[in-house]
Coordinates of C-alpha atoms and ligand atoms in Angstrom, one line a residue:
M49 CA 69.9 106.6 64.9
T50 CA 68.9 110.0 66.4
P51 CA 69.0 113.6 64.7
M52 CA 72.5 115.3 65.4
H53 CA 72.5 117.6 68.2
L54 CA 74.6 120.7 67.3
F55 CA 76.8 121.8 70.3
D56 CA 79.2 123.5 68.5
E57 CA 78.2 127.0 69.5
A58 CA 78.8 126.0 73.0
C59 CA 82.2 127.6 74.0
S60 CA 83.4 125.2 76.4
T61 CA 82.6 121.9 78.4
T62 CA 80.8 123.6 81.3
D63 CA 77.8 124.1 78.5
L64 CA 77.7 120.7 78.3
L65 CA 76.9 120.1 81.7
E66 CA 73.5 121.6 81.1
L67 CA 73.1 120.4 77.3
M68 CA 74.0 116.9 77.9
P69 CA 71.4 115.3 80.5
P70 CA 68.1 115.4 78.3
L71 CA 70.5 113.5 75.8
A72 CA 69.9 110.4 78.3
L73 CA 66.5 109.9 77.3
Q74 CA 66.7 110.0 73.5
G75 CA 68.0 106.6 72.8
D76 CA 71.0 104.4 73.7
V77 CA 73.4 106.2 71.2
V78 CA 72.8 109.7 70.6
R79 CA 74.6 111.9 68.1
Y80 CA 76.0 115.0 69.0
R81 CA 78.6 117.6 67.7
Y82 CA 81.1 119.7 69.4
G83 CA 84.3 121.2 69.4
G84 CA 84.0 120.6 65.5
Q85 CA 84.0 116.8 65.9
D86 CA 80.8 114.3 65.4
R87 CA 80.6 112.5 68.6
L88 CA 78.2 109.5 70.0
L89 CA 76.9 109.8 73.6
L90 CA 76.5 106.2 74.7
N91 CA 73.4 105.6 77.3
D92 CA 73.3 101.9 77.8
P93 CA 75.5 101.0 80.7
E94 CA 76.6 97.9 79.3
D95 CA 78.0 99.7 76.1
T96 CA 79.5 102.1 78.3
Y97 CA 81.5 99.5 80.3
R98 CA 82.6 97.9 77.3
V99 CA 84.3 101.3 76.1
V100 CA 85.4 102.6 79.7
A101 CA 86.7 99.1 80.6
D102 CA 89.0 98.5 77.6
P103 CA 92.6 99.1 78.9
R104 CA 93.9 100.3 75.7
K105 CA 92.7 103.8 76.5
Q106 CA 93.2 106.5 73.7
F107 CA 92.6 110.1 74.5
A108 CA 91.5 113.4 73.0
A109 CA 94.3 116.0 73.3
L110 CA 96.8 113.1 74.1
P111 CA 100.0 115.3 73.0
L112 CA 99.0 118.0 75.3
L113 CA 98.5 115.7 78.5
Q114 CA 101.8 113.6 77.4
R115 CA 103.5 116.8 77.5
V116 CA 102.5 117.2 81.2
M117 CA 102.3 113.7 82.3
G118 CA 104.7 111.7 79.9
E119 CA 103.9 108.1 80.1
G120 CA 102.0 108.0 83.7
L121 CA 99.4 106.1 84.2
L122 CA 96.6 108.3 83.2
V123 CA 97.6 108.6 79.8
A124 CA 99.8 105.3 79.0
H125 CA 98.7 103.3 76.5
D126 CA 101.5 100.7 75.9
L127 CA 99.8 98.0 78.3
E128 CA 103.0 95.8 78.4
R129 CA 104.7 99.0 80.2
W130 CA 101.6 100.2 81.9
K131 CA 100.8 97.2 84.0
P132 CA 104.0 96.6 86.2
R133 CA 103.9 100.3 86.8
R134 CA 100.3 100.1 87.7
L135 CA 100.9 97.5 90.1
V136 CA 103.7 99.2 91.9
V137 CA 101.4 102.4 92.7
Q138 CA 98.3 100.4 93.4
R139 CA 99.9 98.1 95.8
E140 CA 100.7 101.3 97.9
M141 CA 97.4 102.6 97.3
S142 CA 95.5 99.9 98.5
P143 CA 93.0 100.2 101.4
G144 CA 95.4 98.5 103.9
K145 CA 98.3 100.7 102.9
V146 CA 96.1 104.2 102.6
A147 CA 94.6 103.3 106.2
K148 CA 98.1 104.2 107.7
H149 CA 97.5 107.9 106.5
A150 CA 94.2 108.5 108.3
G151 CA 95.8 110.3 111.3
L152 CA 97.6 112.7 109.0
V153 CA 94.2 113.5 107.0
M154 CA 92.5 113.8 110.3
E155 CA 95.3 116.2 111.7
N156 CA 95.4 118.1 108.5
T157 CA 91.5 118.5 108.4
R158 CA 91.6 119.9 112.0
R159 CA 94.4 122.4 111.2
V160 CA 92.2 123.8 108.7
V161 CA 89.3 123.8 110.9
D162 CA 91.3 125.4 113.8
S163 CA 92.3 128.2 111.5
W164 CA 89.0 129.4 111.3
S165 CA 87.3 131.5 114.0
P166 CA 83.4 132.5 114.7
G167 CA 82.5 135.5 112.4
Q168 CA 85.2 134.8 109.8
R169 CA 84.8 134.8 106.0
I170 CA 86.0 132.0 104.3
S171 CA 86.6 130.7 100.6
L172 CA 85.3 127.1 100.8
R173 CA 87.3 126.7 97.5
D174 CA 90.2 128.0 98.6
E175 CA 90.2 126.2 102.0
V176 CA 89.8 122.8 100.4
N177 CA 92.0 123.2 97.8
R178 CA 94.9 123.7 100.7
L179 CA 93.5 120.7 102.6
A180 CA 93.3 118.4 99.4
L181 CA 97.2 119.4 98.5
D182 CA 98.4 118.5 102.0
N183 CA 96.4 115.3 102.0
L184 CA 98.3 114.4 98.7
G185 CA 101.7 115.7 100.2
D186 CA 101.3 113.5 103.2
T187 CA 100.3 110.5 101.3
V188 CA 102.3 110.6 98.3
F189 CA 105.2 112.7 98.5
G190 CA 106.1 113.6 102.2
E191 CA 106.7 116.8 104.2
E192 CA 108.6 118.7 101.5
F193 CA 105.8 119.0 99.1
A194 CA 103.9 121.8 101.2
G195 CA 106.7 123.9 100.1
H196 CA 105.5 123.5 96.4
R197 CA 101.8 123.7 96.3
E198 CA 101.8 126.7 94.5
I199 CA 103.3 125.5 91.3
V200 CA 101.3 122.2 91.2
R201 CA 98.0 124.8 91.3
E202 CA 99.5 126.5 88.6
T203 CA 100.3 123.4 86.4
L204 CA 97.1 122.3 87.0
E205 CA 94.9 125.3 86.1
L206 CA 96.9 125.9 82.9
L207 CA 96.7 122.2 81.8
L208 CA 93.0 122.4 82.5
E209 CA 92.4 125.7 80.6
A210 CA 94.7 124.5 77.6
F211 CA 92.6 120.8 77.6
D212 CA 89.3 122.8 77.5
A213 CA 90.1 125.2 74.7
L214 CA 91.6 122.3 72.5
E215 CA 88.6 119.9 73.1
S216 CA 86.2 122.9 72.3
G217 CA 88.2 123.5 68.9
Q218 CA 89.8 126.7 70.0
R219 CA 93.6 125.8 70.7
N220 CA 95.5 128.6 72.8
E221 CA 99.2 128.5 71.9
L222 CA 99.8 131.3 74.3
L223 CA 98.2 129.4 77.1
E224 CA 100.3 126.4 75.9
Q225 CA 103.5 128.3 76.2
R226 CA 102.8 129.2 79.9
L227 CA 102.0 125.5 80.7
E228 CA 105.6 124.7 79.2
E229 CA 107.2 127.0 81.8
S230 CA 105.2 126.0 84.4
I231 CA 105.8 122.3 83.9
T232 CA 109.7 123.1 83.8
K233 CA 109.2 124.9 87.2
L234 CA 107.1 121.8 88.4
E235 CA 109.9 119.4 86.9
A236 CA 112.7 121.7 89.3
A237 CA 110.5 121.3 92.5
L238 CA 109.5 117.7 91.9
A239 CA 113.3 116.7 91.4
G240 CA 114.1 118.5 94.8
I241 CA 111.3 116.1 96.3
V242 CA 112.7 113.1 95.2
D243 CA 116.4 114.2 96.5
G244 CA 115.1 114.6 99.8
R245 CA 113.1 111.3 99.7
R246 CA 116.3 109.3 98.0
A247 CA 118.4 110.6 101.1
S248 CA 116.0 109.4 103.7
A249 CA 117.0 106.0 105.2
G250 CA 114.3 103.2 106.0
D251 CA 111.1 101.7 105.1
P252 CA 108.9 103.2 102.3
V253 CA 106.6 106.1 103.8
Y254 CA 105.2 107.6 100.8
V255 CA 104.0 106.5 97.3
L256 CA 106.9 108.4 96.0
D257 CA 109.4 106.0 98.1
V258 CA 108.1 103.0 96.2
L259 CA 108.4 104.6 93.2
I260 CA 112.3 105.3 93.7
R261 CA 112.6 101.9 95.0
A262 CA 111.2 100.5 91.7
A263 CA 113.5 103.0 89.9
K264 CA 116.4 101.5 91.7
S265 CA 115.6 97.9 90.6
G266 CA 117.2 98.4 87.2
D267 CA 114.1 97.3 85.4
P268 CA 113.8 99.4 82.2
V269 CA 110.3 99.8 82.6
F270 CA 110.5 101.9 85.9
A271 CA 113.8 103.8 83.9
D272 CA 113.8 107.7 83.8
P273 CA 111.7 109.4 83.3
F274 CA 109.4 107.3 85.5
I275 CA 109.4 108.9 88.7
R276 CA 108.6 112.1 87.3
D277 CA 105.7 110.9 85.2
E278 CA 104.0 108.9 87.8
S279 CA 104.5 111.6 90.2
I280 CA 103.0 114.6 88.0
T281 CA 100.2 112.5 86.9
M282 CA 99.4 111.8 90.7
M283 CA 99.3 115.5 91.3
I284 CA 97.3 116.3 88.2
A285 CA 95.0 113.4 89.0
G286 CA 94.7 113.7 93.0
Y287 CA 94.3 117.4 93.7
D288 CA 91.4 118.8 92.6
T289 CA 88.9 116.1 92.0
T290 CA 89.2 115.6 95.9
A291 CA 89.3 119.0 96.5
F292 CA 85.8 119.6 94.7
I293 CA 84.2 116.7 96.5
I294 CA 85.2 117.8 99.9
G295 CA 83.8 121.3 99.4
A296 CA 80.7 120.1 97.2
A297 CA 79.7 117.5 100.0
T298 CA 80.1 120.3 102.9
V299 CA 77.6 122.5 100.9
L300 CA 75.3 119.7 100.4
L301 CA 75.4 118.9 104.0
A302 CA 74.6 122.8 104.6
R303 CA 71.8 122.7 102.5
H304 CA 70.7 119.1 104.2
P305 CA 70.8 119.8 107.9
E306 CA 69.2 116.5 109.0
A307 CA 72.0 114.7 107.2
R308 CA 74.8 116.8 108.8
Q309 CA 73.4 115.9 112.2
R310 CA 73.5 112.4 111.2
L311 CA 77.0 112.7 110.6
R312 CA 77.8 114.5 113.5
A313 CA 76.2 111.8 115.9
E314 CA 78.5 109.2 114.2
V315 CA 81.4 111.3 114.7
E316 CA 80.9 111.7 118.3
A317 CA 80.3 108.0 118.8
A318 CA 83.3 107.3 116.8
R319 CA 85.1 109.7 119.3
T320 CA 83.5 108.6 122.5
A321 CA 84.3 104.9 121.6
E322 CA 88.2 106.1 121.2
V323 CA 88.1 104.7 117.6
A324 CA 91.8 104.6 116.3
P325 CA 92.6 106.7 113.4
E326 CA 92.7 103.9 110.6
K327 CA 89.6 102.4 112.1
F328 CA 87.9 105.9 112.0
V329 CA 86.4 105.6 108.3
K330 CA 84.8 102.4 108.9
A331 CA 83.2 103.9 112.1
V332 CA 81.4 106.5 110.3
P333 CA 79.6 104.8 107.4
F334 CA 77.5 107.5 106.7
A335 CA 80.3 109.6 105.9
R336 CA 80.9 107.1 103.0
L337 CA 77.5 107.1 101.9
V338 CA 77.6 111.2 101.3
I339 CA 80.6 110.9 99.6
A340 CA 79.1 108.1 97.2
E341 CA 76.3 110.5 96.8
T342 CA 78.3 113.7 96.3
L343 CA 80.1 112.0 93.8
R344 CA 77.2 110.9 92.0
L345 CA 75.5 114.4 91.7
Y346 CA 78.8 116.0 91.1
P347 CA 81.1 113.3 89.1
P348 CA 84.7 115.1 89.1
I349 CA 85.3 114.1 85.6
P350 CA 82.0 114.2 83.8
F351 CA 82.9 113.1 80.4
M352 CA 85.3 110.4 78.8
H353 CA 85.8 111.1 75.1
R354 CA 87.4 108.0 73.3
P355 CA 87.9 107.3 69.9
L356 CA 87.0 103.3 69.0
L357 CA 89.9 101.3 68.7
E358 CA 88.3 99.0 66.3
D359 CA 84.9 98.4 64.9
Q360 CA 82.5 97.8 67.7
V361 CA 78.7 96.8 67.9
I362 CA 77.0 99.3 70.2
A363 CA 73.4 99.2 70.4
G364 CA 72.8 96.8 67.9
Q365 CA 74.9 98.5 65.3
T366 CA 78.4 98.4 64.1
L367 CA 80.2 101.7 64.6
P368 CA 83.6 102.1 62.5
E369 CA 87.1 102.2 64.3
G370 CA 88.0 106.0 65.1
T371 CA 84.0 106.8 65.9
L372 CA 84.2 109.5 68.7
V373 CA 82.4 108.2 71.8
T374 CA 81.5 109.8 75.1
A375 CA 81.0 107.7 78.3
S376 CA 79.4 110.3 80.7
A377 CA 79.2 109.9 84.1
W378 CA 77.3 113.3 84.6
V379 CA 74.9 111.9 82.0
A380 CA 74.5 108.6 83.6
H381 CA 74.2 109.7 87.2
H382 CA 71.5 112.3 85.9
S383 CA 69.4 109.9 84.1
P384 CA 65.8 109.3 85.3
K385 CA 66.2 106.0 83.6
L386 CA 69.1 104.9 86.0
F387 CA 68.5 106.6 89.1
K388 CA 65.0 107.5 90.9
D389 CA 64.8 111.1 91.6
P390 CA 68.0 111.5 90.3
L391 CA 68.6 115.1 91.3
V392 CA 67.7 114.3 94.9
F393 CA 70.3 114.4 97.5
D394 CA 69.5 110.8 99.0
P395 CA 73.0 109.5 100.4
D396 CA 71.2 106.3 101.8
R397 CA 70.7 105.0 98.1
F398 CA 74.1 104.0 98.7
S399 CA 73.1 101.9 101.7
P400 CA 74.0 98.2 101.5
E401 CA 70.0 97.5 101.5
R402 CA 69.2 100.0 98.8
R403 CA 72.6 99.6 96.7
T404 CA 71.3 96.9 94.4
E405 CA 68.7 99.1 93.1
I406 CA 71.4 100.9 91.1
P407 CA 71.6 99.2 87.6
R408 CA 75.2 97.8 87.0
H409 CA 77.5 100.0 85.4
A410 CA 75.4 103.0 85.8
Y411 CA 77.3 104.5 88.4
F412 CA 81.2 105.3 87.8
P413 CA 82.7 108.2 89.4
F414 CA 86.2 106.6 89.3
G415 CA 86.0 104.9 85.7
M416 CA 85.5 101.1 85.3
G417 CA 87.4 98.1 85.0
Q418 CA 91.2 97.6 84.8
R419 CA 91.8 101.4 84.5
T420 CA 89.6 102.4 87.3
C421 CA 91.4 105.2 89.4
V422 CA 94.3 104.1 91.2
G423 CA 94.0 106.7 93.9
N424 CA 90.6 105.4 94.6
H425 CA 90.9 104.3 98.3
F426 CA 93.1 107.0 99.3
A427 CA 90.5 109.5 97.8
M428 CA 87.6 107.7 99.6
L429 CA 89.5 107.8 103.1
S430 CA 90.7 111.3 102.7
M431 CA 87.4 112.7 101.4
A432 CA 85.1 110.9 104.4
I433 CA 87.7 112.1 106.9
A434 CA 87.6 115.6 105.7
V435 CA 83.8 116.0 105.3
A436 CA 82.9 114.2 108.6
L437 CA 85.2 116.4 110.6
I438 CA 84.2 119.6 108.9
A439 CA 80.7 118.7 109.4
A440 CA 81.1 117.8 113.1
D441 CA 83.1 120.3 114.3
T442 CA 82.0 123.7 112.4
D443 CA 79.1 125.5 111.3
L444 CA 79.2 127.3 108.2
R445 CA 76.5 129.9 106.7
F446 CA 77.0 129.9 102.9
D447 CA 76.3 132.9 100.9
S448 CA 74.3 130.5 98.8
T449 CA 74.0 126.9 98.9
D450 CA 73.5 126.6 95.1
L451 CA 76.6 125.1 93.9
A452 CA 78.3 127.2 91.2
I453 CA 80.0 124.8 88.8
E454 CA 82.2 124.6 86.0
A455 CA 84.1 122.0 84.0
P456 CA 87.2 122.5 82.3
I457 CA 87.8 118.8 82.0
T458 CA 87.0 118.3 86.0
L459 CA 84.3 119.7 87.8
R460 CA 85.3 122.7 90.0
F461 CA 83.7 125.7 92.0
A462 CA 82.6 128.7 89.5
D463 CA 83.2 130.8 92.5
E464 CA 84.8 131.1 95.8
A465 CA 82.1 129.4 97.6
L466 CA 82.1 132.3 100.2
A467 CA 81.0 131.2 103.9
T468 CA 80.6 133.0 107.2
V469 CA 81.9 130.6 110.1
T470 CA 79.1 130.9 112.8
D471 CA 80.9 128.0 114.9
V472 CA 84.0 126.0 115.6
R473 CA 83.9 123.4 118.0
G474 CA 87.0 124.0 120.3
R475 CA 89.2 121.3 120.6
D476 CA 88.6 120.9 124.4
D477 CA 84.7 120.2 123.2
R478 CA 85.6 117.2 121.4
P479 CA 84.8 114.3 123.6
G480 CA 87.5 111.2 122.9
R481 CA 89.8 113.6 121.2
D482 CA 92.8 112.7 123.3
S483 CA 92.7 109.2 122.2
A484 CA 91.1 108.8 119.0
E485 CA 92.7 111.8 117.0
A486 CA 95.6 113.1 119.4
G487 CA 99.0 112.3 118.4
C488 CA 98.7 111.9 115.0
T489 CA 101.5 114.6 114.5
R490 CA 103.7 114.2 111.6
G491 CA 106.4 111.1 112.6
D492 CA 104.4 109.4 115.1
E493 CA 103.4 105.7 115.0
V494 CA 100.3 106.0 112.6
R495 CA 102.7 106.0 109.8
Ligands
HEM31 C1 87.2 112.2 93.8 C2 88.5 111.8 93.8 C3 88.9 111.2 92.3 C4 88.0 110.8 91.2 C5 86.6 111.0 90.9 C6 88.9 110.1 90.0 C7 88.3 109.7 88.7 C8 89.1 109.1 88.1 C9 88.7 108.5 86.8 C10 87.1 108.6 86.1 C11 89.6 107.6 86.5 C12 89.5 107.1 84.8 C13 90.0 108.2 83.7 C14 89.7 107.0 82.4 O1 89.5 106.2 82.2 O2 90.0 107.9 81.3 C15 91.0 107.9 87.1 C16 92.2 107.5 86.8 C17 93.2 107.7 87.9 N1 93.4 108.2 88.8 FE1 91.8 109.1 89.9 N2 90.2 110.3 90.6 C18 90.2 111.2 91.9 C19 91.1 110.7 92.9 C20 92.4 110.5 92.2 C21 93.5 110.3 93.0 C22 93.8 111.0 94.8 C23 94.8 110.0 92.5 C24 96.2 109.7 93.0 C25 96.6 110.2 94.2 C26 94.4 109.7 91.2 C27 95.2 109.0 90.3 C28 94.6 108.7 89.1 C29 95.6 107.9 88.1 C30 97.0 107.6 88.2 C31 94.6 107.3 87.2 C32 95.0 106.6 86.0 C33 94.8 105.1 86.1 C34 95.1 104.1 85.2 O3 94.9 104.3 84.0 O4 96.0 103.1 85.4 N3 93.0 109.8 91.2 N4 90.8 108.8 88.2

């Protein structure tokens, strides 16, 4: 075993972003101390898989997360109850089901882009936050969600700060008190949204509708507060993760004009071919490669810390139950042992021809195994559409294309990501928009 690396003097997870990657080269299991706790970083992809894919997941700071998300999927540990609940959400988040929301994601992206004008200064961070919340609302919760964006954002901010403080061994009770107040407001907002959806007749449109239907079934697994817990979980898990990747990919494309040009050409071709909204993502395969590569360079959940649930053999040694291990997408994705030129932006490494060069279990931005992200298809769809349309229809000049990031649990912009809009292609300049994208307004047939 390697000597202990002492990172306690690091005050937040953000510091670990710099401190941890060099540990990838020091062995399959590397000891470090952070937040007052001894931990083991796992560097072998097979070991990492065995820990992450174990569905009996336990969390650090569980009580805090449970106060916000209750028994929601992300933190659920009773597998008998988790499974039926997971299936309800998973069915509604399958690739086929999420494709019906593509038109609205396009519409939302265009609304953001059309609100920009040449010469305007924008904060990309704020713009993508707005867009991601709109996309989440239009897929999971329905129109009423738009009125409550602010409280979702506030609750998430407070949760991240409070969690980060706990993780680094500096509990902040004042922050936790503010979080309590924010949750109460969020619950009230959600109750209003749920009442509105209950009153609307017809087939389910949003993920929330299938939660309401499951709750009506009378099965105790879906009894109160099932709707509350799963809804708040999706708000927390699905918002800043997708927002950050849309923003990060947009900055990376500004740094790599040849990639942006290629994406633009794809979008033009899809428009000329009058591809239907639900087939749009398939028609822009390079957009998916760009997203995959952005998720590699900037995995929104960089570290997963788990206590071992029983004695486990890892790298040939038996580690006792309770040992705190770290599976890190950030470290793995930046490891020269696993990825050639790991710091280079190279979307084609995910092309069908080269994808096989990536070692098994070395790439896991959405986790692995049964607890893999339930929102991943929706996330990929909404991020690919947003990034493709922003690249095709705008020119942005960033004050700096060095991405300033921080990591209070999830990766996010450390600054506003300020840019000047130098061009916005007008609606009339977009070939084929009348058929390929028009008509995707709220309430039309794409639902
Ligand atoms: C870029 C976007 C996203 C990334 C990188 C991401 C990443 C992840 C990861 C790594 C996990 C596994 C966590 C663990 O094993 O401890 C996870 C789980 C989860 N994610 Fe996502 N996520 C994203 C978007 C979303 C969206 C859009 C939603 C919902 C609308 C969502 C909902 C969930 C839920 C409910 C779980 C728990 C699943 C379970 O344990 O059954 N995520 N996500």
